[in-house]
Amino acid sequence: MAAAAEFIKGNEPYAAQFGDKKSLVISPRKCVAIVTCMDGRLDPAAHLGLKEGDAAVIRNAGGLVSEALRSLIISQRLLGTREVAVFHHTDCGMLHFNTPQLRNIVKDAAPGDADIAARIDAIDFHEFSDVEESIKKDVEWLKEQPLIPEDIAITGWVYEVETGKVRQVV
Ligand SMILES: [Zn+2]
């Protein structure tokens, strides 16, 4: 709870300068959904120049589109987004482990527990070994996804944790 205990204090300056943001609406102003990694070094609003209300931002480990599909459907069909920008990033944690290793970590923490073993063996963590290839693969997956309308514009990007720069891959 050490981090959570600091939230109230951390929120004070933000709330004090909240201004008229209560007038923002639920649908993103720029009609864009961003899929990106949960990595704490990434601040999509800051590095893309976005403000509150501009975009739907969907985050998970790696910024994987398959895991973001549920949220993308909501953002497109109910919130009116017409564009998806997928971001993966350099030095992503997804480059530094593989599914068997992570399964073993979980199993080793619960020795002899067959239920835990079965549950973790059912999860593929979709690690990747090349960030450019993974972004191309994810954009391709989205373009071929029947639940994503044909006219949704899809782009793929890499964010560099070393420089703070973004570059478009596809
Ligand atoms: Zn990452």
PDB file of N, CA and C in Angstrom, residues 44-107:
ATOM      1  N   PRO A  44       1.849   8.212 -22.694  1.00  0.00           N
ATOM      2  CA  PRO A  44       1.345   8.484 -24.051  1.00  0.00           C
ATOM      3  C   PRO A  44       0.822   9.901 -24.224  1.00  0.00           C
ATOM      4  N   ALA A  45       0.104  10.420 -23.236  1.00  0.00           N
ATOM      5  CA  ALA A  45      -0.426  11.779 -23.370  1.00  0.00           C
ATOM      6  C   ALA A  45       0.728  12.771 -23.536  1.00  0.00           C
ATOM      7  N   ALA A  46       1.752  12.617 -22.717  1.00  0.00           N
ATOM      8  CA  ALA A  46       2.887  13.538 -22.787  1.00  0.00           C
ATOM      9  C   ALA A  46       3.665  13.380 -24.084  1.00  0.00           C
ATOM     10  N   HIS A  47       3.975  12.133 -24.470  1.00  0.00           N
ATOM     11  CA  HIS A  47       4.847  12.010 -25.645  1.00  0.00           C
ATOM     12  C   HIS A  47       4.102  12.142 -26.975  1.00  0.00           C
ATOM     13  N   LEU A  48       2.781  12.190 -26.936  1.00  0.00           N
ATOM     14  CA  LEU A  48       2.032  12.412 -28.178  1.00  0.00           C
ATOM     15  C   LEU A  48       1.310  13.763 -28.189  1.00  0.00           C
ATOM     16  N   GLY A  49       1.496  14.532 -27.156  1.00  0.00           N
ATOM     17  CA  GLY A  49       0.871  15.854 -27.128  1.00  0.00           C
ATOM     18  C   GLY A  49      -0.643  15.801 -26.992  1.00  0.00           C
ATOM     19  N   LEU A  50      -1.145  14.834 -26.246  1.00  0.00           N
ATOM     20  CA  LEU A  50      -2.595  14.682 -26.081  1.00  0.00           C
ATOM     21  C   LEU A  50      -3.054  15.275 -24.756  1.00  0.00           C
ATOM     22  N   LYS A  51      -4.280  15.765 -24.788  1.00  0.00           N
ATOM     23  CA  LYS A  51      -4.880  16.286 -23.560  1.00  0.00           C
ATOM     24  C   LYS A  51      -6.028  15.378 -23.137  1.00  0.00           C
ATOM     25  N   GLU A  52      -6.502  15.573 -21.920  1.00  0.00           N
ATOM     26  CA  GLU A  52      -7.666  14.839 -21.447  1.00  0.00           C
ATOM     27  C   GLU A  52      -8.815  14.996 -22.444  1.00  0.00           C
ATOM     28  N   GLY A  53      -9.457  13.889 -22.756  1.00  0.00           N
ATOM     29  CA  GLY A  53     -10.590  13.938 -23.669  1.00  0.00           C
ATOM     30  C   GLY A  53     -10.229  13.736 -25.140  1.00  0.00           C
ATOM     31  N   ASP A  54      -8.919  13.731 -25.470  1.00  0.00           N
ATOM     32  CA  ASP A  54      -8.508  13.616 -26.878  1.00  0.00           C
ATOM     33  C   ASP A  54      -8.617  12.203 -27.432  1.00  0.00           C
ATOM     34  N   ALA A  55      -8.226  11.196 -26.634  1.00  0.00           N
ATOM     35  CA  ALA A  55      -8.058   9.848 -27.180  1.00  0.00           C
ATOM     36  C   ALA A  55      -8.442   8.784 -26.156  1.00  0.00           C
ATOM     37  N   ALA A  56      -8.854   7.612 -26.668  1.00  0.00           N
ATOM     38  CA  ALA A  56      -8.982   6.436 -25.808  1.00  0.00           C
ATOM     39  C   ALA A  56      -7.610   5.783 -25.764  1.00  0.00           C
ATOM     40  N   VAL A  57      -7.096   5.497 -24.583  1.00  0.00           N
ATOM     41  CA  VAL A  57      -5.779   4.870 -24.457  1.00  0.00           C
ATOM     42  C   VAL A  57      -5.944   3.519 -23.774  1.00  0.00           C
ATOM     43  N   ILE A  58      -5.568   2.466 -24.504  1.00  0.00           N
ATOM     44  CA  ILE A  58      -5.734   1.093 -24.021  1.00  0.00           C
ATOM     45  C   ILE A  58      -4.351   0.527 -23.763  1.00  0.00           C
ATOM     46  N   ARG A  59      -4.113   0.096 -22.552  1.00  0.00           N
ATOM     47  CA  ARG A  59      -2.767  -0.364 -22.203  1.00  0.00           C
ATOM     48  C   ARG A  59      -2.780  -1.789 -21.670  1.00  0.00           C
ATOM     49  N   ASN A  60      -1.762  -2.547 -22.048  1.00  0.00           N
ATOM     50  CA  ASN A  60      -1.553  -3.884 -21.486  1.00  0.00           C
ATOM     51  C   ASN A  60      -0.076  -4.234 -21.659  1.00  0.00           C
ATOM     52  N   ALA A  61       0.331  -5.385 -21.186  1.00  0.00           N
ATOM     53  CA  ALA A  61       1.736  -5.776 -21.315  1.00  0.00           C
ATOM     54  C   ALA A  61       2.090  -5.935 -22.792  1.00  0.00           C
ATOM     55  N   GLY A  62       2.937  -5.068 -23.303  1.00  0.00           N
ATOM     56  CA  GLY A  62       3.371  -5.121 -24.688  1.00  0.00           C
ATOM     57  C   GLY A  62       2.584  -4.236 -25.633  1.00  0.00           C
ATOM     58  N   GLY A  63       1.369  -3.859 -25.259  1.00  0.00           N
ATOM     59  CA  GLY A  63       0.493  -3.124 -26.180  1.00  0.00           C
ATOM     60  C   GLY A  63      -0.068  -4.047 -27.249  1.00  0.00           C
ATOM     61  N   LEU A  64      -0.461  -5.251 -26.839  1.00  0.00           N
ATOM     62  CA  LEU A  64      -0.923  -6.257 -27.797  1.00  0.00           C
ATOM     63  C   LEU A  64      -2.379  -6.028 -28.197  1.00  0.00           C
ATOM     64  N   VAL A  65      -2.613  -6.024 -29.512  1.00  0.00           N
ATOM     65  CA  VAL A  65      -3.955  -5.709 -30.005  1.00  0.00           C
ATOM     66  C   VAL A  65      -4.967  -6.815 -29.714  1.00  0.00           C
ATOM     67  N   SER A  66      -4.509  -8.062 -29.679  1.00  0.00           N
ATOM     68  CA  SER A  66      -5.467  -9.149 -29.421  1.00  0.00           C
ATOM     69  C   SER A  66      -6.096  -8.973 -28.041  1.00  0.00           C
ATOM     70  N   GLU A  67      -5.297  -8.568 -27.074  1.00  0.00           N
ATOM     71  CA  GLU A  67      -5.822  -8.344 -25.725  1.00  0.00           C
ATOM     72  C   GLU A  67      -6.650  -7.054 -25.649  1.00  0.00           C
ATOM     73  N   ALA A  68      -6.420  -6.143 -26.584  1.00  0.00           N
ATOM     74  CA  ALA A  68      -7.131  -4.854 -26.577  1.00  0.00           C
ATOM     75  C   ALA A  68      -8.437  -4.904 -27.368  1.00  0.00           C
ATOM     76  N   LEU A  69      -8.725  -6.018 -28.001  1.00  0.00           N
ATOM     77  CA  LEU A  69      -9.869  -6.079 -28.925  1.00  0.00           C
ATOM     78  C   LEU A  69     -11.185  -5.688 -28.264  1.00  0.00           C
ATOM     79  N   ARG A  70     -11.429  -6.197 -27.073  1.00  0.00           N
ATOM     80  CA  ARG A  70     -12.679  -5.881 -26.368  1.00  0.00           C
ATOM     81  C   ARG A  70     -12.839  -4.355 -26.230  1.00  0.00           C
ATOM     82  N   SER A  71     -11.778  -3.700 -25.795  1.00  0.00           N
ATOM     83  CA  SER A  71     -11.822  -2.244 -25.606  1.00  0.00           C
ATOM     84  C   SER A  71     -11.942  -1.502 -26.939  1.00  0.00           C
ATOM     85  N   LEU A  72     -11.275  -2.020 -27.978  1.00  0.00           N
ATOM     86  CA  LEU A  72     -11.358  -1.370 -29.293  1.00  0.00           C
ATOM     87  C   LEU A  72     -12.780  -1.412 -29.836  1.00  0.00           C
ATOM     88  N   ILE A  73     -13.449  -2.536 -29.673  1.00  0.00           N
ATOM     89  CA  ILE A  73     -14.832  -2.644 -30.154  1.00  0.00           C
ATOM     90  C   ILE A  73     -15.709  -1.614 -29.432  1.00  0.00           C
ATOM     91  N   ILE A  74     -15.540  -1.491 -28.131  1.00  0.00           N
ATOM     92  CA  ILE A  74     -16.302  -0.496 -27.368  1.00  0.00           C
ATOM     93  C   ILE A  74     -15.993   0.910 -27.886  1.00  0.00           C
ATOM     94  N   SER A  75     -14.701   1.202 -28.083  1.00  0.00           N
ATOM     95  CA  SER A  75     -14.330   2.566 -28.488  1.00  0.00           C
ATOM     96  C   SER A  75     -14.839   2.882 -29.889  1.00  0.00           C
ATOM     97  N   GLN A  76     -14.900   1.877 -30.763  1.00  0.00           N
ATOM     98  CA  GLN A  76     -15.364   2.127 -32.140  1.00  0.00           C
ATOM     99  C   GLN A  76     -16.885   2.161 -32.240  1.00  0.00           C
ATOM    100  N   ARG A  77     -17.534   1.186 -31.635  1.00  0.00           N
ATOM    101  CA  ARG A  77     -18.986   1.057 -31.836  1.00  0.00           C
ATOM    102  C   ARG A  77     -19.800   1.971 -30.919  1.00  0.00           C
ATOM    103  N   LEU A  78     -19.235   2.313 -29.750  1.00  0.00           N
ATOM    104  CA  LEU A  78     -19.996   3.121 -28.800  1.00  0.00           C
ATOM    105  C   LEU A  78     -19.435   4.530 -28.612  1.00  0.00           C
ATOM    106  N   LEU A  79     -18.137   4.709 -28.844  1.00  0.00           N
ATOM    107  CA  LEU A  79     -17.524   6.008 -28.569  1.00  0.00           C
ATOM    108  C   LEU A  79     -17.061   6.735 -29.825  1.00  0.00           C
ATOM    109  N   GLY A  80     -17.238   6.085 -30.981  1.00  0.00           N
ATOM    110  CA  GLY A  80     -16.997   6.774 -32.246  1.00  0.00           C
ATOM    111  C   GLY A  80     -15.556   6.918 -32.689  1.00  0.00           C
ATOM    112  N   THR A  81     -14.624   6.104 -32.178  1.00  0.00           N
ATOM    113  CA  THR A  81     -13.256   6.229 -32.697  1.00  0.00           C
ATOM    114  C   THR A  81     -13.187   5.630 -34.102  1.00  0.00           C
ATOM    115  N   ARG A  82     -12.385   6.266 -34.965  1.00  0.00           N
ATOM    116  CA  ARG A  82     -12.285   5.857 -36.375  1.00  0.00           C
ATOM    117  C   ARG A  82     -10.851   5.517 -36.759  1.00  0.00           C
ATOM    118  N   GLU A  83      -9.985   5.530 -35.788  1.00  0.00           N
ATOM    119  CA  GLU A  83      -8.559   5.348 -36.057  1.00  0.00           C
ATOM    120  C   GLU A  83      -7.949   4.561 -34.896  1.00  0.00           C
ATOM    121  N   VAL A  84      -6.992   3.672 -35.211  1.00  0.00           N
ATOM    122  CA  VAL A  84      -6.243   2.968 -34.168  1.00  0.00           C
ATOM    123  C   VAL A  84      -4.756   3.202 -34.411  1.00  0.00           C
ATOM    124  N   ALA A  85      -4.039   3.615 -33.388  1.00  0.00           N
ATOM    125  CA  ALA A  85      -2.590   3.730 -33.472  1.00  0.00           C
ATOM    126  C   ALA A  85      -2.005   2.768 -32.444  1.00  0.00           C
ATOM    127  N   VAL A  86      -1.219   1.802 -32.938  1.00  0.00           N
ATOM    128  CA  VAL A  86      -0.643   0.779 -32.062  1.00  0.00           C
ATOM    129  C   VAL A  86       0.817   1.135 -31.791  1.00  0.00           C
ATOM    130  N   PHE A  87       1.176   1.179 -30.524  1.00  0.00           N
ATOM    131  CA  PHE A  87       2.560   1.494 -30.133  1.00  0.00           C
ATOM    132  C   PHE A  87       3.178   0.311 -29.388  1.00  0.00           C
ATOM    133  N   HIS A  88       4.341  -0.156 -29.874  1.00  0.00           N
ATOM    134  CA  HIS A  88       5.203  -1.015 -29.069  1.00  0.00           C
ATOM    135  C   HIS A  88       6.451  -0.175 -28.793  1.00  0.00           C
ATOM    136  N   HIS A  89       7.350  -0.658 -27.934  1.00  0.00           N
ATOM    137  CA  HIS A  89       8.484   0.211 -27.606  1.00  0.00           C
ATOM    138  C   HIS A  89       9.767  -0.569 -27.412  1.00  0.00           C
ATOM    139  N   THR A  90      10.875   0.136 -27.560  1.00  0.00           N
ATOM    140  CA  THR A  90      12.191  -0.473 -27.365  1.00  0.00           C
ATOM    141  C   THR A  90      12.356  -0.880 -25.898  1.00  0.00           C
ATOM    142  N   ASP A  91      13.172  -1.878 -25.669  1.00  0.00           N
ATOM    143  CA  ASP A  91      13.456  -2.405 -24.321  1.00  0.00           C
ATOM    144  C   ASP A  91      12.178  -2.835 -23.590  1.00  0.00           C
ATOM    145  N   CYS A  92      11.178  -3.285 -24.349  1.00  0.00           N
ATOM    146  CA  CYS A  92       9.929  -3.739 -23.723  1.00  0.00           C
ATOM    147  C   CYS A  92      10.183  -5.012 -22.910  1.00  0.00           C
ATOM    148  N   GLY A  93       9.502  -5.123 -21.808  1.00  0.00           N
ATOM    149  CA  GLY A  93       9.601  -6.333 -20.984  1.00  0.00           C
ATOM    150  C   GLY A  93       9.248  -7.595 -21.762  1.00  0.00           C
ATOM    151  N   MET A  94       8.426  -7.436 -22.801  1.00  0.00           N
ATOM    152  CA  MET A  94       8.009  -8.591 -23.609  1.00  0.00           C
ATOM    153  C   MET A  94       9.160  -9.185 -24.405  1.00  0.00           C
ATOM    154  N   LEU A  95      10.284  -8.446 -24.496  1.00  0.00           N
ATOM    155  CA  LEU A  95      11.473  -8.931 -25.191  1.00  0.00           C
ATOM    156  C   LEU A  95      12.378  -9.740 -24.259  1.00  0.00           C
ATOM    157  N   HIS A  96      12.063  -9.721 -22.962  1.00  0.00           N
ATOM    158  CA  HIS A  96      13.018 -10.234 -21.974  1.00  0.00           C
ATOM    159  C   HIS A  96      12.577 -11.492 -21.237  1.00  0.00           C
ATOM    160  N   PHE A  97      11.528 -12.150 -21.691  1.00  0.00           N
ATOM    161  CA  PHE A  97      11.131 -13.410 -21.052  1.00  0.00           C
ATOM    162  C   PHE A  97      10.420 -14.255 -22.100  1.00  0.00           C
ATOM    163  N   ASN A  98      10.135 -15.504 -21.739  1.00  0.00           N
ATOM    164  CA  ASN A  98       9.272 -16.283 -22.612  1.00  0.00           C
ATOM    165  C   ASN A  98       8.195 -16.981 -21.778  1.00  0.00           C
ATOM    166  N   THR A  99       7.172 -17.437 -22.463  1.00  0.00           N
ATOM    167  CA  THR A  99       6.013 -18.009 -21.782  1.00  0.00           C
ATOM    168  C   THR A  99       6.374 -19.181 -20.861  1.00  0.00           C
ATOM    169  N   PRO A 100       7.210 -20.150 -21.299  1.00  0.00           N
ATOM    170  CA  PRO A 100       7.556 -21.252 -20.387  1.00  0.00           C
ATOM    171  C   PRO A 100       8.223 -20.759 -19.093  1.00  0.00           C
ATOM    172  N   GLN A 101       9.094 -19.749 -19.209  1.00  0.00           N
ATOM    173  CA  GLN A 101       9.752 -19.211 -18.004  1.00  0.00           C
ATOM    174  C   GLN A 101       8.730 -18.646 -17.025  1.00  0.00           C
ATOM    175  N   LEU A 102       7.798 -17.858 -17.539  1.00  0.00           N
ATOM    176  CA  LEU A 102       6.818 -17.235 -16.651  1.00  0.00           C
ATOM    177  C   LEU A 102       5.882 -18.277 -16.042  1.00  0.00           C
ATOM    178  N   ARG A 103       5.516 -19.268 -16.854  1.00  0.00           N
ATOM    179  CA  ARG A 103       4.691 -20.351 -16.301  1.00  0.00           C
ATOM    180  C   ARG A 103       5.412 -21.040 -15.149  1.00  0.00           C
ATOM    181  N   ASN A 104       6.720 -21.247 -15.308  1.00  0.00           N
ATOM    182  CA  ASN A 104       7.493 -21.912 -14.250  1.00  0.00           C
ATOM    183  C   ASN A 104       7.578 -21.069 -12.982  1.00  0.00           C
ATOM    184  N   ILE A 105       7.679 -19.751 -13.139  1.00  0.00           N
ATOM    185  CA  ILE A 105       7.718 -18.871 -11.965  1.00  0.00           C
ATOM    186  C   ILE A 105       6.432 -19.039 -11.149  1.00  0.00           C
ATOM    187  N   VAL A 106       5.313 -19.063 -11.862  1.00  0.00           N
ATOM    188  CA  VAL A 106       4.014 -19.194 -11.178  1.00  0.00           C
ATOM    189  C   VAL A 106       3.887 -20.574 -10.543  1.00  0.00           C
ATOM    190  N   LYS A 107       4.304 -21.603 -11.281  1.00  0.00           N
ATOM    191  CA  LYS A 107       4.199 -22.982 -10.742  1.00  0.00           C
ATOM    192  C   LYS A 107       5.137 -23.185  -9.553  1.00  0.00           C
TER     193      LYS A 107
END
